[in-house]
Each structure stands twice: as C-alpha cells, then as structure tokens.
Amino acid sequence: MSSRVEQAFISPRYLAGPGDPAWVTVPLHEAAGWSHGHDPLMPQVVLSSPDQKTLLRLEPTPDKPWWRLTHSGGSNGLSWYASFGARTPVELIAAVTDTLTDPGFNARTGLDPNEPLLRAGWGRAKEGGLASPDGIVRAERFNYSGSAHWSIQTAIGQDPENQIWQARFGGSAPVRLVAAFTRALSDPEPLRRSPEQRPALGRSRITLRWQEWPAEQVGYALRERVNLLASRHAGAPPPPPARLPTPHRLVR
C-alpha cells in the first residue's frame, strides 16, 4: 500500500499563503525554455525568456516585492512590469507566467480584468475599484497624470500594517496578463498546501479541510504541470492526468 500524506485545502485562495516557488520557476525553465544563471551563494532566482526581453526575478528583499517580472520592448515596443509580494499565492503568479508563455499569446484579444471579479460577485469598494465579498481584497486601476497601473491588495482591515500581499501591474502591461491574474484570484477552487505551508496570516478568515493523498500523487503534481505546459510548445495533445488512488478525507 502506497504511503499517504496530509494536504490542506484552503479557501479563499488569496489567503492560502505563498506555496512553493517552484510551481512558477520550474515550468518556465523546463517547459518554456527560460534560462537561468547559477550562483549558489546568492539567495535569488533570475530567469530570462528565450528572446532575452523578459526577466523574472525572485529575490527575498525586505519591504519590497519578492517577485518582479519585467519586459523590455526595445525601440519598437512597450516596456512593462508586474510585481508580487512575498505572500502572493504562487498559483496566481503562475496564471500570469502561463499566459505570457502560451504560444498563442500575441494572437489573443485582451479581456477586461474586472470581468472575472464581477462574475465572482465582487462589488464596488468605497475606496475605489472592486472588493472581494469578504472585503479582504481590493483591485483597482489607477491613472495619475497619464501614468497608470493596476493594484491588487490583500489586507485584514484598513491598517497598512495588516497588509498580507500586494500585486502591481504597470500601465503598459498586457491586459491579458492582468485578466489572467484576476481570473485566478477570483476562482472559487481552494488551493492545496502541505501542513508546513499553511498560512501564518488570516487564519481566522479561511476555510480549511484536510485530505490524505497518495504521496506519489503529491510528488508528481509539479512534473505533471511541466509536461502539460511543454505540450503547448510541442504542438502535442496534453498528456492524460495520472491515474492514482482517490484521496481520503480526514475529519477533524
């Protein structure tokens, strides 16, 4: 009989905690061909796109966003950035990088980033923008003197000290990337975390249920994700999901 491990399923997903950064970095490297340097003495990851125009930097810098995605358009295109705080769930960041590296990215039309939020029941916030039904997240597009950006903030209450994470997209960032983020943000599906990955903040606001999963299935999840994304570039049909035993629910 295969061994089983406990997994926590947490909703709302924006309070699930950051998760494993490899969920973003490994597929970029192995499925999308992004290159990386190697300096084991530096606590950072830097990945660059095959055309060297886009850079993802993950760096544990106090009081600054840990994740930063930048694109240099050169003399004939727009430059843009997106940044994400340390506690931003990696699944939300992955929604952005998966969209960016989709071979059909440039052929797709832009979507209004507010649409997924409105469909999920978000309402107008008195401070501006849209707020989640529980009031914890607020998404707003700012435009000051011709300089625009999107801001998504997650906080318990109004005190800036209670902010959990913030994401920002520069005004020139492709709207498809912002919409990918808001779609993932408002998805009602819970996020899965191992016991040690449970969030430290906002625990009183989450719904958590435990399940026992086969260790093999948990360990294979990232590889399955890489294979799925790689199939987009190869033009092959996506591989079938692994057929593994059904997880057992734990009652606590």
Short mmCIF file of C-alpha atoms in Angstrom, two decimals:
data_model
loop_
_atom_site.label_atom_id
_atom_site.label_comp_id
_atom_site.label_asym_id
_atom_site.label_seq_id
_atom_site.Cartn_x
_atom_site.Cartn_y
_atom_site.Cartn_z
CA MET A 1 0.00 0.00 0.00
CA SER A 2 1.40 3.38 -1.01
CA SER A 3 2.14 5.94 1.69
CA ARG A 4 -0.23 8.85 2.16
CA VAL A 5 0.36 12.43 3.24
CA GLU A 6 -1.92 15.09 4.65
CA GLN A 7 -2.86 18.01 2.43
CA ALA A 8 -4.74 21.17 3.41
CA PHE A 9 -7.31 22.63 1.00
CA ILE A 10 -7.69 26.34 1.73
CA SER A 11 -10.21 28.92 0.59
CA PRO A 12 -10.43 31.72 -0.22
CA ARG A 13 -7.34 31.06 -2.27
CA TYR A 14 -5.91 34.55 -1.78
CA LEU A 15 -5.33 33.67 1.88
CA ALA A 16 -3.71 30.28 1.20
CA GLY A 17 -0.16 31.52 1.69
CA PRO A 18 2.62 31.63 -0.91
CA GLY A 19 3.17 27.92 -1.60
CA ASP A 20 6.20 26.54 -3.43
CA PRO A 21 8.01 28.98 -5.81
CA ALA A 22 8.99 26.02 -8.00
CA TRP A 23 5.37 25.99 -9.23
CA VAL A 24 6.36 29.11 -11.23
CA THR A 25 10.09 28.79 -11.84
CA VAL A 26 10.45 25.14 -12.88
CA PRO A 27 7.86 25.26 -15.71
CA LEU A 28 9.36 28.50 -17.03
CA HIS A 29 12.73 26.80 -17.30
CA GLU A 30 11.76 23.27 -18.32
CA ALA A 31 8.59 23.86 -20.38
CA ALA A 32 9.09 27.37 -21.80
CA GLY A 33 12.86 27.39 -22.24
CA TRP A 34 13.69 30.28 -19.93
CA SER A 35 17.36 30.28 -18.95
CA HIS A 36 18.83 30.94 -15.54
CA GLY A 37 22.16 31.78 -14.03
CA HIS A 38 23.60 29.75 -11.23
CA ASP A 39 25.17 31.30 -8.17
CA PRO A 40 24.52 29.12 -5.11
CA LEU A 41 25.75 31.90 -2.81
CA MET A 42 23.02 34.32 -3.90
CA PRO A 43 19.51 33.94 -2.38
CA GLN A 44 17.74 34.78 -5.63
CA VAL A 45 16.45 33.28 -8.85
CA VAL A 46 16.73 35.11 -12.17
CA LEU A 47 15.10 33.64 -15.28
CA SER A 48 15.19 35.18 -18.76
CA SER A 49 12.97 34.41 -21.74
CA PRO A 50 14.45 32.82 -24.89
CA ASP A 51 14.44 36.22 -26.66
CA GLN A 52 16.09 37.82 -23.59
CA LYS A 53 13.39 40.52 -23.47
CA THR A 54 11.55 39.33 -20.36
CA LEU A 55 13.07 38.72 -16.96
CA LEU A 56 11.63 37.13 -13.83
CA ARG A 57 13.46 37.89 -10.62
CA LEU A 58 12.66 36.23 -7.30
CA GLU A 59 14.60 37.87 -4.51
CA PRO A 60 13.82 37.88 -0.76
CA THR A 61 14.24 41.61 -0.25
CA PRO A 62 12.68 43.03 2.95
CA ASP A 63 9.93 45.62 2.42
CA LYS A 64 9.95 45.13 -1.37
CA PRO A 65 8.09 42.78 -3.72
CA TRP A 66 9.83 39.40 -3.80
CA TRP A 67 8.70 38.67 -7.35
CA ARG A 68 9.28 41.04 -10.26
CA LEU A 69 8.51 40.38 -13.92
CA THR A 70 9.91 42.94 -16.40
CA HIS A 71 9.77 43.21 -20.17
CA SER A 72 11.94 45.40 -22.36
CA GLY A 73 10.20 46.34 -25.57
CA GLY A 74 13.29 47.94 -27.09
CA SER A 75 12.94 50.84 -29.51
CA ASN A 76 9.89 49.36 -31.25
CA GLY A 77 7.75 48.15 -28.36
CA LEU A 78 6.39 48.85 -24.91
CA SER A 79 8.23 48.04 -21.73
CA TRP A 80 6.23 46.88 -18.74
CA TYR A 81 6.47 45.27 -15.31
CA ALA A 82 4.48 43.24 -12.82
CA SER A 83 5.40 42.68 -9.17
CA PHE A 84 4.09 40.41 -6.44
CA GLY A 85 4.57 40.40 -2.69
CA ALA A 86 6.18 37.53 -0.82
CA ARG A 87 2.87 36.02 0.35
CA THR A 88 1.16 36.10 -3.05
CA PRO A 89 -0.02 32.53 -3.80
CA VAL A 90 2.22 31.07 -6.47
CA GLU A 91 -0.81 29.77 -8.37
CA LEU A 92 -1.85 33.38 -9.07
CA ILE A 93 1.63 34.29 -10.31
CA ALA A 94 1.69 31.11 -12.39
CA ALA A 95 -1.54 32.18 -14.09
CA VAL A 96 0.38 35.22 -15.36
CA THR A 97 3.50 33.37 -16.49
CA ASP A 98 1.47 30.56 -18.07
CA THR A 99 -0.46 33.13 -20.10
CA LEU A 100 2.68 35.01 -21.07
CA THR A 101 4.41 31.85 -22.35
CA ASP A 102 1.40 30.49 -24.22
CA PRO A 103 2.45 30.15 -27.90
CA GLY A 104 -0.82 31.84 -28.88
CA PHE A 105 -0.36 34.78 -26.52
CA ASN A 106 0.06 37.51 -29.16
CA ALA A 107 -2.94 36.30 -31.19
CA ARG A 108 -5.42 36.59 -28.34
CA THR A 109 -7.59 39.58 -27.62
CA GLY A 110 -7.47 41.37 -24.30
CA LEU A 111 -10.13 40.88 -21.66
CA ASP A 112 -11.35 43.38 -19.09
CA PRO A 113 -9.61 42.35 -15.84
CA ASN A 114 -12.71 43.40 -13.92
CA GLU A 115 -14.95 40.85 -15.65
CA PRO A 116 -13.81 37.77 -13.71
CA LEU A 117 -14.19 39.68 -10.47
CA LEU A 118 -17.70 40.89 -11.28
CA ARG A 119 -18.76 37.38 -12.31
CA ALA A 120 -17.48 36.13 -8.93
CA GLY A 121 -19.69 38.59 -7.05
CA TRP A 122 -17.14 41.30 -6.27
CA GLY A 123 -18.67 44.72 -5.64
CA ARG A 124 -17.63 48.34 -5.83
CA ALA A 125 -15.35 49.37 -2.98
CA LYS A 126 -16.00 52.72 -1.32
CA GLU A 127 -12.28 53.49 -1.62
CA GLY A 128 -12.46 52.78 -5.36
CA GLY A 129 -12.12 49.72 -7.56
CA LEU A 130 -13.66 46.33 -6.79
CA ALA A 131 -13.61 44.46 -3.49
CA SER A 132 -14.00 40.76 -2.74
CA PRO A 133 -17.23 39.76 -0.98
CA ASP A 134 -15.36 39.47 2.34
CA GLY A 135 -13.72 42.87 1.85
CA ILE A 136 -10.19 41.44 2.17
CA VAL A 137 -9.01 42.07 -1.40
CA ARG A 138 -9.34 45.24 -3.45
CA ALA A 139 -8.42 45.59 -7.12
CA GLU A 140 -8.16 48.99 -8.76
CA ARG A 141 -6.70 50.64 -11.84
CA PHE A 142 -5.07 53.96 -11.03
CA ASN A 143 -4.34 56.69 -13.56
CA TYR A 144 -2.34 59.68 -12.42
CA SER A 145 -1.12 62.25 -14.94
CA GLY A 146 -1.03 59.71 -17.71
CA SER A 147 0.80 57.10 -15.63
CA ALA A 148 -1.40 54.09 -14.98
CA HIS A 149 -1.08 50.85 -13.08
CA TRP A 150 -3.21 48.09 -11.59
CA SER A 151 -3.03 47.43 -7.86
CA ILE A 152 -4.42 44.36 -6.08
CA GLN A 153 -4.11 44.48 -2.30
CA THR A 154 -4.97 41.85 0.28
CA ALA A 155 -5.29 43.08 3.85
CA ILE A 156 -7.24 42.44 7.04
CA GLY A 157 -8.83 45.81 7.82
CA GLN A 158 -7.72 49.26 6.71
CA ASP A 159 -4.42 49.47 8.60
CA PRO A 160 -1.45 49.18 6.20
CA GLU A 161 0.29 47.14 8.89
CA ASN A 162 -2.26 44.38 8.23
CA GLN A 163 -1.46 44.01 4.53
CA ILE A 164 -0.83 40.38 3.55
CA TRP A 165 0.30 40.83 -0.05
CA GLN A 166 0.11 43.25 -2.95
CA ALA A 167 0.39 42.79 -6.71
CA ARG A 168 1.01 45.58 -9.20
CA PHE A 169 0.92 45.72 -12.99
CA GLY A 170 2.37 48.71 -14.83
CA GLY A 171 0.03 50.53 -17.17
CA SER A 172 1.74 49.10 -20.25
CA ALA A 173 1.46 45.51 -19.02
CA PRO A 174 -0.66 43.45 -21.45
CA VAL A 175 -4.22 43.44 -20.20
CA ARG A 176 -4.36 39.68 -20.82
CA LEU A 177 -1.86 39.19 -18.02
CA VAL A 178 -3.87 41.28 -15.58
CA ALA A 179 -7.04 39.39 -16.55
CA ALA A 180 -5.25 36.05 -16.05
CA PHE A 181 -4.34 37.16 -12.54
CA THR A 182 -7.85 38.37 -11.62
CA ARG A 183 -9.36 35.18 -13.06
CA ALA A 184 -7.11 33.05 -10.87
CA LEU A 185 -7.66 35.37 -7.93
CA SER A 186 -11.46 35.01 -8.05
CA ASP A 187 -11.54 31.28 -8.79
CA PRO A 188 -13.59 29.59 -6.01
CA GLU A 189 -11.48 26.42 -6.09
CA PRO A 190 -9.36 26.04 -2.91
CA LEU A 191 -5.59 25.80 -3.09
CA ARG A 192 -3.69 22.80 -1.81
CA ARG A 193 -0.94 23.20 0.76
CA SER A 194 1.20 20.82 2.80
CA PRO A 195 0.92 21.20 6.59
CA GLU A 196 4.09 23.27 6.84
CA GLN A 197 2.83 25.63 4.09
CA ARG A 198 -0.32 26.66 5.94
CA PRO A 199 -0.65 30.47 6.04
CA ALA A 200 0.56 32.36 9.09
CA LEU A 201 -1.75 35.34 8.49
CA GLY A 202 -5.52 35.49 8.08
CA ARG A 203 -6.13 32.03 9.55
CA SER A 204 -9.35 33.13 11.22
CA ARG A 205 -10.74 34.06 7.77
CA ILE A 206 -10.06 30.83 5.92
CA THR A 207 -11.94 27.59 5.40
CA LEU A 208 -9.61 24.63 5.71
CA ARG A 209 -10.29 20.96 5.13
CA TRP A 210 -7.80 18.13 5.32
CA GLN A 211 -7.41 15.19 2.98
CA GLU A 212 -4.98 12.31 2.81
CA TRP A 213 -3.39 12.00 -0.63
CA PRO A 214 -1.06 9.36 -2.05
CA ALA A 215 2.50 10.64 -1.63
CA GLU A 216 3.18 9.71 -5.26
CA GLN A 217 0.36 11.94 -6.48
CA VAL A 218 1.56 14.90 -4.42
CA GLY A 219 5.15 14.42 -5.55
CA TYR A 220 4.18 14.13 -9.22
CA ALA A 221 1.99 17.26 -9.37
CA LEU A 222 4.78 19.61 -10.49
CA ARG A 223 6.08 17.18 -13.13
CA GLU A 224 2.55 16.77 -14.47
CA ARG A 225 2.25 20.55 -14.69
CA VAL A 226 5.55 20.83 -16.57
CA ASN A 227 4.50 18.13 -19.04
CA LEU A 228 1.17 19.83 -19.67
CA LEU A 229 2.78 23.21 -20.38
CA ALA A 230 5.53 21.68 -22.51
CA SER A 231 2.89 20.06 -24.72
CA ARG A 232 1.70 23.54 -25.75
CA HIS A 233 5.07 24.30 -27.34
CA ALA A 234 5.43 20.87 -28.91
CA GLY A 235 2.01 21.07 -30.54
CA ALA A 236 1.13 17.73 -28.99
CA PRO A 237 -2.09 16.92 -27.16
CA PRO A 238 -1.75 17.34 -23.41
CA PRO A 239 -0.73 14.19 -21.56
CA PRO A 240 -3.51 12.41 -19.68
CA PRO A 241 -3.61 13.04 -15.93
CA ALA A 242 -2.03 10.44 -13.73
CA ARG A 243 -4.47 7.73 -12.64
CA LEU A 244 -3.80 7.41 -8.96
CA PRO A 245 -5.90 6.40 -5.95
CA THR A 246 -8.64 8.72 -4.75
CA PRO A 247 -7.69 10.90 -1.78
CA HIS A 248 -9.23 10.17 1.62
CA ARG A 249 -10.95 12.92 3.54
CA LEU A 250 -9.86 13.46 7.12
CA VAL A 251 -12.48 14.54 9.62
CA ARG A 252 -11.26 16.80 12.41
#
